[in-house]
């Protein structure tokens, strides 16, 4: 399954730490082609983004960026619209903040997420391997940003190793989703896009794993897949877990 045409906007009212309050945007005011003359959001780009220009961050002047601004959709990569200053516009619509926030790249910022499931041998419940994020404390898939020149399966294996201590190969794993994520760091001009690779482990493969939280993960654990977990996950991660459940022919039990 590739990106649905419309992924739910989940986090527009949430913001990452350090962000100014977002200009209020109702669902019906989000689309860029709808007039919203009162729209006057604050401009925010974190200091560390400017400090890392030329490393993981783009130049402050968007005109110096020489890649096309595109987004991954169910129909493949499509160009995104840009504003009068040449700044790419978030495909999910207005976010209430201009600039890049904590994100280094104008337009999409690429990430990868491992979605590892297995059945708890003692309870028979479907579980997913999650971390507790260091920044927000929310449960999340142990994903991270794609390094320059890195294949997506490598990013996903590396992030899983760094954040959970688990070593798995994702070279032949199924692409569950590829496209925009409604991340709390997103702004009008910078947003996260991820590829989610799914692997379902046998009881024997699961038994051989030793979990160890690392990097920006506060904790790591196998979590029962249910409404309680799904409702407390980072960004669109609950949507990805629901897609994996569909693949496995499972429905969430009530918690
Ligand atoms: C999410 O942010 C992605 O789905 C991925 O899990 C994560 C990458 O950012 P960091 O964890 O590196 O901050 O939108």
Short mmCIF file of C-alpha atoms and ligand atoms in Angstrom, two decimals:
data_model
loop_
_atom_site.label_atom_id
_atom_site.label_comp_id
_atom_site.label_asym_id
_atom_site.label_seq_id
_atom_site.Cartn_x
_atom_site.Cartn_y
_atom_site.Cartn_z
CA UNK A 1 0.00 0.00 0.00
CA UNK A 2 1.40 3.42 -0.93
CA UNK A 3 0.31 6.79 0.41
CA UNK A 4 -3.45 7.20 0.57
CA UNK A 5 -4.48 10.38 -1.24
CA UNK A 6 -5.59 11.88 2.05
CA UNK A 7 -3.75 10.89 5.21
CA UNK A 8 -5.57 12.10 8.33
CA UNK A 9 -4.33 15.42 9.72
CA UNK A 10 -3.62 14.43 13.30
CA UNK A 11 -1.19 16.85 14.82
CA UNK A 12 -1.95 20.27 13.52
CA UNK A 13 -2.90 21.36 17.02
CA UNK A 14 0.23 19.79 18.52
CA UNK A 15 3.61 21.42 18.19
CA UNK A 16 7.14 20.32 18.89
CA UNK A 17 8.99 21.93 21.82
CA UNK A 18 10.09 25.54 21.24
CA UNK A 19 7.46 26.28 18.57
CA UNK A 20 5.38 29.45 18.83
CA UNK A 21 1.61 28.95 19.11
CA UNK A 22 0.16 27.99 15.75
CA UNK A 23 -2.25 30.33 13.97
CA UNK A 24 -5.63 28.57 14.37
CA UNK A 25 -6.67 26.70 11.23
CA UNK A 26 -9.99 24.84 10.99
CA UNK A 27 -10.14 21.72 8.81
CA UNK A 28 -12.27 23.66 6.34
CA UNK A 29 -9.58 26.39 6.08
CA UNK A 30 -6.59 24.11 5.52
CA UNK A 31 -6.48 23.72 1.73
CA UNK A 32 -4.20 26.21 -0.05
CA UNK A 33 -6.68 26.82 -2.86
CA UNK A 34 -9.32 28.07 -0.42
CA UNK A 35 -9.07 31.80 0.25
CA UNK A 36 -8.16 32.62 3.89
CA UNK A 37 -7.26 36.35 3.85
CA UNK A 38 -6.89 36.55 7.65
CA UNK A 39 -4.25 33.80 7.67
CA UNK A 40 -1.17 35.37 9.31
CA UNK A 41 0.92 32.63 10.96
CA UNK A 42 4.18 33.27 12.84
CA UNK A 43 7.49 32.55 11.08
CA UNK A 44 9.69 30.07 12.94
CA UNK A 45 12.92 28.28 12.07
CA UNK A 46 14.93 26.88 14.99
CA UNK A 47 18.45 28.29 15.56
CA UNK A 48 20.01 24.83 15.18
CA UNK A 49 18.65 24.64 11.62
CA UNK A 50 20.61 27.78 10.64
CA UNK A 51 23.67 26.46 12.51
CA UNK A 52 23.68 23.26 10.45
CA UNK A 53 23.28 24.86 7.02
CA UNK A 54 25.32 22.87 4.50
CA UNK A 55 25.21 19.74 6.71
CA UNK A 56 21.69 18.38 7.27
CA UNK A 57 20.02 21.77 6.69
CA UNK A 58 19.31 23.65 3.47
CA UNK A 59 20.37 27.26 2.88
CA UNK A 60 18.07 29.86 4.42
CA UNK A 61 17.40 31.23 0.92
CA UNK A 62 15.04 28.74 -0.72
CA UNK A 63 16.14 29.93 -4.19
CA UNK A 64 19.53 28.28 -3.58
CA UNK A 65 17.92 24.84 -3.32
CA UNK A 66 18.39 23.04 -6.63
CA UNK A 67 16.21 19.95 -6.25
CA UNK A 68 12.58 19.83 -7.36
CA UNK A 69 9.98 20.12 -4.58
CA UNK A 70 7.94 16.91 -4.74
CA UNK A 71 5.80 14.71 -2.52
CA UNK A 72 5.15 10.96 -2.57
CA UNK A 73 1.50 10.03 -3.17
CA UNK A 74 -0.42 6.91 -4.11
CA UNK A 75 0.15 7.97 -7.74
CA UNK A 76 3.91 8.31 -7.31
CA UNK A 77 5.97 11.47 -6.87
CA UNK A 78 4.17 14.67 -7.79
CA UNK A 79 5.36 18.30 -7.70
CA UNK A 80 4.13 20.45 -4.83
CA UNK A 81 2.92 24.00 -5.25
CA UNK A 82 5.16 26.87 -4.15
CA UNK A 83 4.25 30.30 -2.80
CA UNK A 84 5.11 33.67 -4.35
CA UNK A 85 8.56 33.54 -2.69
CA UNK A 86 9.31 30.08 -4.15
CA UNK A 87 8.74 28.29 -0.84
CA UNK A 88 7.17 24.81 -1.15
CA UNK A 89 3.70 24.45 0.40
CA UNK A 90 2.79 21.57 2.72
CA UNK A 91 0.57 19.10 0.78
CA UNK A 92 -1.64 18.64 3.87
CA UNK A 93 -2.45 22.34 3.81
CA UNK A 94 -1.98 25.24 6.22
CA UNK A 95 -0.28 24.35 9.52
CA UNK A 96 -0.34 27.72 11.30
CA UNK A 97 3.46 28.21 11.18
CA UNK A 98 5.70 29.49 8.38
CA UNK A 99 9.41 28.71 8.06
CA UNK A 100 11.00 25.32 8.70
CA UNK A 101 10.60 24.86 12.46
CA UNK A 102 13.02 22.13 13.54
CA UNK A 103 13.24 20.60 10.06
CA UNK A 104 16.37 21.16 7.99
CA UNK A 105 15.04 20.79 4.48
CA UNK A 106 12.64 23.02 2.61
CA UNK A 107 9.77 20.78 1.51
CA UNK A 108 9.96 17.15 2.42
CA UNK A 109 12.34 15.72 5.03
CA UNK A 110 12.81 12.02 4.43
CA UNK A 111 12.56 9.38 7.16
CA UNK A 112 12.14 5.62 7.41
CA UNK A 113 10.20 3.57 9.96
CA UNK A 114 10.50 -0.12 10.88
CA UNK A 115 7.15 -1.65 11.80
CA UNK A 116 7.95 -4.94 13.55
CA UNK A 117 5.06 -7.07 14.75
CA UNK A 118 4.80 -10.46 16.44
CA UNK A 119 2.37 -12.40 18.59
CA UNK A 120 3.01 -12.54 22.32
CA UNK A 121 3.51 -16.30 22.92
CA UNK A 122 1.96 -16.05 26.40
CA UNK A 123 -1.19 -14.01 25.66
CA UNK A 124 -1.70 -14.60 21.93
CA UNK A 125 -2.02 -10.79 21.49
CA UNK A 126 -0.60 -9.03 18.45
CA UNK A 127 2.23 -6.73 19.55
CA UNK A 128 4.34 -4.06 17.89
CA UNK A 129 7.86 -2.96 18.77
CA UNK A 130 7.69 0.64 19.96
CA UNK A 131 9.94 3.21 21.57
CA UNK A 132 9.04 6.04 23.93
CA UNK A 133 10.31 9.17 22.16
CA UNK A 134 12.79 11.31 24.07
CA UNK A 135 11.24 14.58 22.81
CA UNK A 136 7.53 14.03 23.51
CA UNK A 137 7.35 10.82 25.55
CA UNK A 138 4.83 9.44 23.01
CA UNK A 139 4.99 5.86 21.74
CA UNK A 140 6.43 5.66 18.24
CA UNK A 141 7.89 3.35 15.65
CA UNK A 142 11.69 3.38 16.04
CA UNK A 143 12.30 5.38 12.86
CA UNK A 144 14.58 8.23 11.90
CA UNK A 145 15.92 10.47 9.19
CA UNK A 146 17.47 9.14 5.97
CA UNK A 147 21.19 9.97 5.75
CA UNK A 148 22.60 11.32 2.47
CA UNK A 149 22.98 8.49 -0.07
CA UNK A 150 21.45 5.85 2.21
CA UNK A 151 18.99 3.26 0.84
CA UNK A 152 15.70 3.29 2.75
CA UNK A 153 16.09 -0.33 3.92
CA UNK A 154 19.50 0.65 5.36
CA UNK A 155 18.05 3.67 7.19
CA UNK A 156 15.35 1.50 8.70
CA UNK A 157 17.75 -1.25 9.83
CA UNK A 158 20.17 1.34 11.25
CA UNK A 159 17.48 3.25 13.17
CA UNK A 160 16.05 0.02 14.58
CA UNK A 161 19.54 -1.04 15.74
CA UNK A 162 20.36 2.38 17.26
CA UNK A 163 17.05 2.87 19.06
CA UNK A 164 16.14 -0.67 20.12
CA UNK A 165 19.31 -2.80 19.91
CA UNK A 166 17.51 -5.11 17.45
CA UNK A 167 19.39 -6.20 14.33
CA UNK A 168 17.14 -7.14 11.38
CA UNK A 169 17.49 -6.89 7.63
CA UNK A 170 14.70 -5.06 5.79
CA UNK A 171 15.98 -5.68 2.27
CA UNK A 172 13.02 -7.85 1.31
CA UNK A 173 10.42 -6.29 3.62
CA UNK A 174 7.06 -5.05 2.41
CA UNK A 175 6.50 -1.32 1.87
CA UNK A 176 3.44 -0.60 3.96
CA UNK A 177 3.31 3.14 3.32
CA UNK A 178 5.32 5.86 1.65
CA UNK A 179 4.33 9.51 1.91
CA UNK A 180 3.70 12.46 4.16
CA UNK A 181 3.46 12.16 7.96
CA UNK A 182 1.47 14.71 9.95
CA UNK A 183 4.38 15.27 12.36
CA UNK A 184 4.21 17.91 15.14
CA UNK A 185 7.36 19.51 13.63
CA UNK A 186 5.68 20.17 10.27
CA UNK A 187 5.23 23.73 9.04
CA UNK A 188 3.76 25.34 5.95
CA UNK A 189 7.11 24.96 4.16
CA UNK A 190 8.76 21.86 5.67
CA UNK A 191 7.29 18.47 6.50
CA UNK A 192 8.17 14.84 7.22
CA UNK A 193 7.70 12.04 4.66
CA UNK A 194 8.39 8.45 5.60
CA UNK A 195 8.59 4.96 4.17
CA UNK A 196 7.33 2.24 6.49
CA UNK A 197 8.65 -1.31 6.04
CA UNK A 198 6.79 -4.09 7.81
CA UNK A 199 8.17 -7.34 9.20
CA UNK A 200 6.15 -9.89 11.17
CA UNK A 201 8.38 -12.10 13.32
CA UNK A 202 7.86 -15.74 14.19
CA UNK A 203 7.91 -16.67 17.91
CA UNK A 204 11.39 -18.15 17.44
CA UNK A 205 12.77 -14.97 15.81
CA UNK A 206 11.22 -12.84 18.56
CA UNK A 207 12.64 -15.02 21.33
CA UNK A 208 16.18 -14.35 20.08
CA UNK A 209 15.89 -10.54 20.40
CA UNK A 210 17.34 -8.51 23.27
CA UNK A 211 15.79 -5.03 23.55
CA UNK A 212 17.97 -2.10 24.59
CA UNK A 213 16.82 1.54 24.28
CA UNK A 214 19.39 3.83 22.67
CA UNK A 215 19.88 7.13 20.80
CA UNK A 216 16.77 9.33 21.26
CA UNK A 217 14.58 6.48 22.60
CA UNK A 218 13.76 6.68 26.32
CA UNK A 219 12.48 3.12 26.44
CA UNK A 220 11.68 0.23 24.11
CA UNK A 221 9.07 -2.51 24.45
CA UNK A 222 6.65 -4.85 22.78
CA UNK A 223 3.24 -3.17 23.15
CA UNK A 224 -0.16 -4.83 22.78
CA UNK A 225 -1.91 -3.51 19.68
CA UNK A 226 -5.14 -1.96 20.93
CA UNK A 227 -6.96 1.34 21.14
CA UNK A 228 -4.95 2.41 24.19
CA UNK A 229 -1.66 2.17 22.34
CA UNK A 230 -2.98 3.46 19.02
CA UNK A 231 -4.42 6.59 20.62
CA UNK A 232 -1.12 7.52 22.22
CA UNK A 233 1.20 7.19 19.24
CA UNK A 234 3.36 9.86 17.57
CA UNK A 235 2.08 11.54 14.39
CA UNK A 236 0.40 9.06 11.98
CA UNK A 237 2.07 5.99 13.48
CA UNK A 238 -1.28 4.58 14.59
CA UNK A 239 -2.44 4.64 10.96
CA UNK A 240 0.63 2.62 9.98
CA UNK A 241 -0.06 0.04 12.71
CA UNK A 242 -3.67 -0.22 11.49
CA UNK A 243 -2.34 -0.87 7.95
CA UNK A 244 -0.12 -3.67 9.32
CA UNK A 245 -3.11 -5.17 11.16
CA UNK A 246 -5.04 -5.18 7.90
CA UNK A 247 -2.14 -6.98 6.20
CA UNK A 248 -2.23 -9.58 8.99
CA UNK A 249 -6.03 -9.85 8.82
CA UNK A 250 -6.46 -8.63 12.41
CA UNK A 251 -8.76 -6.11 14.07
CA UNK A 252 -7.81 -4.27 17.25
CA UNK A 253 -9.27 -5.76 20.41
CA UNK A 254 -10.79 -3.20 22.79
CA UNK A 255 -8.46 -2.31 25.66
C1 LIG B 1 8.26 10.73 12.09
O1 LIG B 1 9.45 11.22 12.68
C2 LIG B 1 8.70 9.63 11.19
O2 LIG B 1 7.63 8.74 10.97
C3 LIG B 1 9.85 9.01 11.97
O3 LIG B 1 9.38 8.05 12.88
C4 LIG B 1 10.41 10.17 12.78
C5 LIG B 1 11.77 10.63 12.32
O4 LIG B 1 12.22 11.70 13.13
P1 LIG B 1 13.21 11.49 14.36
O5 LIG B 1 12.72 10.29 15.15
O6 LIG B 1 14.56 11.21 13.77
O7 LIG B 1 13.13 12.74 15.14
O8 LIG B 1 7.55 11.73 11.44
#
